[in-house]
Amino acid sequence: MGAHASTAVADPVAGGLTDADVMLRVKAGDDSAFDYLVQKYRRQIINFMYRMAHNSAAAEDLAQEVFLRVYRSRANYEPSAKFTTWLYRIATNLGVNYARDTRHERPENVMNLDEPDSETGQAQDLADKTPSVEEEILRRERLAAIKARVEAL
């Protein structure tokens, strides 16, 4: 029987390592350290992306892209800030890009008030913007008061 690499990811925190230390191990080529970070933050990043995308499938895809970018950026990683700050900055940037790129897409259940109803062909029944009787009386009283003050000058 040949020796096989362990599929279980060791817990670097048990060894006293911070996430930044673990990321430095990723930078040095330790793929098990990367697996540890993915396992540790995957659910949190998916939830974060869901709050931005409002779509489970998109949140999963975006979270996967976050970790892909973390892995691709490993050579440039510098622990000048907390690892989570860096991780969530990547996630935020992806979420903002996603929102920008999908903002033209309109959910089917959103009603456009500028278009006639698709079933009746009539304009939507919107609130009347003409002033109420009370508002009209107040407007006239204000105008009369302003006019009286101007004439008194």
GROMACS .gro file of C-alpha atoms in nm:
model
  153
    1MET     CA    1   0.000   0.000   0.000
    2GLY     CA    2   0.137   0.338  -0.101
    3ALA     CA    3   0.128   0.645   0.115
    4HIS     CA    4  -0.161   0.878   0.035
    5ALA     CA    5  -0.196   1.242   0.125
    6SER     CA    6  -0.449   1.298   0.397
    7THR     CA    7  -0.778   1.438   0.273
    8ALA     CA    8  -0.855   1.586   0.614
    9VAL     CA    9  -0.750   1.943   0.661
   10ALA     CA   10  -0.547   1.998   0.975
   11ASP     CA   11  -0.668   2.279   1.199
   12PRO     CA   12  -0.394   2.544   1.185
   13VAL     CA   13  -0.560   2.734   1.470
   14ALA     CA   14  -0.481   2.440   1.698
   15GLY     CA   15  -0.120   2.512   1.611
   16GLY     CA   16  -0.164   2.875   1.717
   17LEU     CA   17  -0.177   3.020   1.365
   18THR     CA   18  -0.387   3.322   1.275
   19ASP     CA   19  -0.576   3.341   0.947
   20ALA     CA   20  -0.301   3.569   0.816
   21ASP     CA   21  -0.044   3.303   0.907
   22VAL     CA   22  -0.255   3.041   0.730
   23MET     CA   23  -0.279   3.264   0.422
   24LEU     CA   24   0.100   3.300   0.427
   25ARG     CA   25   0.115   2.920   0.419
   26VAL     CA   26  -0.118   2.930   0.116
   27LYS     CA   27   0.118   3.183  -0.041
   28ALA     CA   28   0.403   2.940   0.019
   29GLY     CA   29   0.213   2.668  -0.170
   30ASP     CA   30   0.029   2.482   0.108
   31ASP     CA   31  -0.300   2.382  -0.056
   32SER     CA   32  -0.431   2.222   0.264
   33ALA     CA   33  -0.407   2.565   0.428
   34PHE     CA   34  -0.623   2.706   0.148
   35ASP     CA   35  -0.873   2.423   0.198
   36TYR     CA   36  -0.887   2.514   0.567
   37LEU     CA   37  -0.969   2.879   0.487
   38VAL     CA   38  -1.236   2.777   0.237
   39GLN     CA   39  -1.397   2.543   0.490
   40LYS     CA   40  -1.377   2.806   0.763
   41TYR     CA   41  -1.526   3.096   0.564
   42ARG     CA   42  -1.735   2.933   0.291
   43ARG     CA   43  -2.072   2.954   0.467
   44GLN     CA   44  -2.008   3.311   0.588
   45ILE     CA   45  -1.912   3.428   0.239
   46ILE     CA   46  -2.214   3.256   0.082
   47ASN     CA   47  -2.441   3.431   0.332
   48PHE     CA   48  -2.268   3.764   0.268
   49MET     CA   49  -2.305   3.723  -0.108
   50TYR     CA   50  -2.670   3.623  -0.068
   51ARG     CA   51  -2.739   3.953   0.110
   52MET     CA   52  -2.593   4.129  -0.193
   53ALA     CA   53  -2.738   3.911  -0.472
   54HIS     CA   54  -3.072   3.800  -0.319
   55ASN     CA   55  -3.033   3.476  -0.510
   56SER     CA   56  -2.901   3.147  -0.370
   57ALA     CA   57  -2.745   3.019  -0.692
   58ALA     CA   58  -2.577   3.354  -0.759
   59ALA     CA   59  -2.451   3.365  -0.399
   60GLU     CA   60  -2.293   3.020  -0.438
   61ASP     CA   61  -2.129   3.120  -0.766
   62LEU     CA   62  -2.004   3.450  -0.627
   63ALA     CA   63  -1.863   3.280  -0.316
   64GLN     CA   64  -1.678   3.034  -0.537
   65GLU     CA   65  -1.539   3.327  -0.736
   66VAL     CA   66  -1.428   3.497  -0.412
   67PHE     CA   67  -1.218   3.195  -0.315
   68LEU     CA   68  -1.088   3.160  -0.669
   69ARG     CA   69  -0.967   3.520  -0.652
   70VAL     CA   70  -0.814   3.462  -0.310
   71TYR     CA   71  -0.622   3.168  -0.453
   72ARG     CA   72  -0.515   3.357  -0.764
   73SER     CA   73  -0.401   3.651  -0.549
   74ARG     CA   74  -0.207   3.440  -0.300
   75ALA     CA   75   0.132   3.544  -0.440
   76ASN     CA   76   0.051   3.911  -0.377
   77TYR     CA   77  -0.098   3.865  -0.029
   78GLU     CA   78   0.056   4.083   0.239
   79PRO     CA   79  -0.078   4.060   0.595
   80SER     CA   80  -0.096   4.438   0.644
   81ALA     CA   81  -0.460   4.411   0.761
   82LYS     CA   82  -0.669   4.129   0.903
   83PHE     CA   83  -0.723   3.842   0.663
   84THR     CA   84  -1.100   3.881   0.694
   85THR     CA   85  -1.076   4.247   0.591
   86TRP     CA   86  -0.899   4.141   0.272
   87LEU     CA   87  -1.139   3.850   0.214
   88TYR     CA   88  -1.450   4.063   0.257
   89ARG     CA   89  -1.305   4.339   0.039
   90ILE     CA   90  -1.277   4.085  -0.243
   91ALA     CA   91  -1.633   3.968  -0.171
   92THR     CA   92  -1.766   4.324  -0.158
   93ASN     CA   93  -1.603   4.416  -0.488
   94LEU     CA   94  -1.751   4.108  -0.653
   95GLY     CA   95  -2.094   4.182  -0.506
   96VAL     CA   96  -2.085   4.542  -0.628
   97ASN     CA   97  -1.981   4.426  -0.975
   98TYR     CA   98  -2.260   4.169  -0.976
   99ALA     CA   99  -2.518   4.431  -0.874
  100ARG     CA  100  -2.394   4.669  -1.142
  101ASP     CA  101  -2.393   4.403  -1.411
  102THR     CA  102  -2.741   4.272  -1.326
  103ARG     CA  103  -2.923   4.594  -1.241
  104HIS     CA  104  -3.083   4.605  -1.587
  105GLU     CA  105  -3.252   4.273  -1.516
  106ARG     CA  106  -3.595   4.329  -1.370
  107PRO     CA  107  -3.775   4.057  -1.175
  108GLU     CA  108  -4.102   3.947  -1.332
  109ASN     CA  109  -4.305   4.043  -1.027
  110VAL     CA  110  -4.209   4.411  -1.044
  111MET     CA  111  -4.480   4.634  -1.184
  112ASN     CA  112  -4.382   4.926  -1.406
  113LEU     CA  113  -4.625   5.204  -1.319
  114ASP     CA  114  -4.550   5.390  -1.642
  115GLU     CA  115  -4.688   5.110  -1.859
  116PRO     CA  116  -5.055   5.016  -1.898
  117ASP     CA  117  -5.178   4.703  -1.724
  118SER     CA  118  -5.098   4.401  -1.944
  119GLU     CA  119  -5.442   4.245  -1.887
  120THR     CA  120  -5.672   4.548  -1.914
  121GLY     CA  121  -5.459   4.780  -2.126
  122GLN     CA  122  -5.549   5.067  -1.893
  123ALA     CA  123  -5.314   5.291  -1.701
  124GLN     CA  124  -5.246   5.196  -1.341
  125ASP     CA  125  -5.474   5.356  -1.082
  126LEU     CA  126  -5.232   5.583  -0.902
  127ALA     CA  127  -5.294   5.831  -0.625
  128ASP     CA  128  -5.438   6.162  -0.743
  129LYS     CA  129  -5.179   6.439  -0.719
  130THR     CA  130  -5.429   6.725  -0.715
  131PRO     CA  131  -5.431   6.903  -0.380
  132SER     CA  132  -5.707   6.832  -0.131
  133VAL     CA  133  -5.953   7.106  -0.036
  134GLU     CA  134  -5.757   7.173   0.285
  135GLU     CA  135  -5.427   7.196   0.095
  136GLU     CA  136  -5.581   7.437  -0.156
  137ILE     CA  137  -5.718   7.662   0.122
  138LEU     CA  138  -5.375   7.668   0.293
  139ARG     CA  139  -5.207   7.750  -0.038
  140ARG     CA  140  -5.445   8.040  -0.101
  141GLU     CA  141  -5.399   8.174   0.253
  142ARG     CA  142  -5.019   8.164   0.216
  143LEU     CA  143  -5.037   8.343  -0.119
  144ALA     CA  144  -5.266   8.611   0.028
  145ALA     CA  145  -5.030   8.662   0.324
  146ILE     CA  146  -4.727   8.690   0.093
  147LYS     CA  147  -4.912   8.931  -0.135
  148ALA     CA  148  -5.015   9.149   0.163
  149ARG     CA  149  -4.655   9.166   0.289
  150VAL     CA  150  -4.521   9.251  -0.056
  151GLU     CA  151  -4.778   9.530  -0.096
  152ALA     CA  152  -4.685   9.666   0.249
  153LEU     CA  153  -4.326   9.725   0.131
   0.00000   0.00000   0.00000
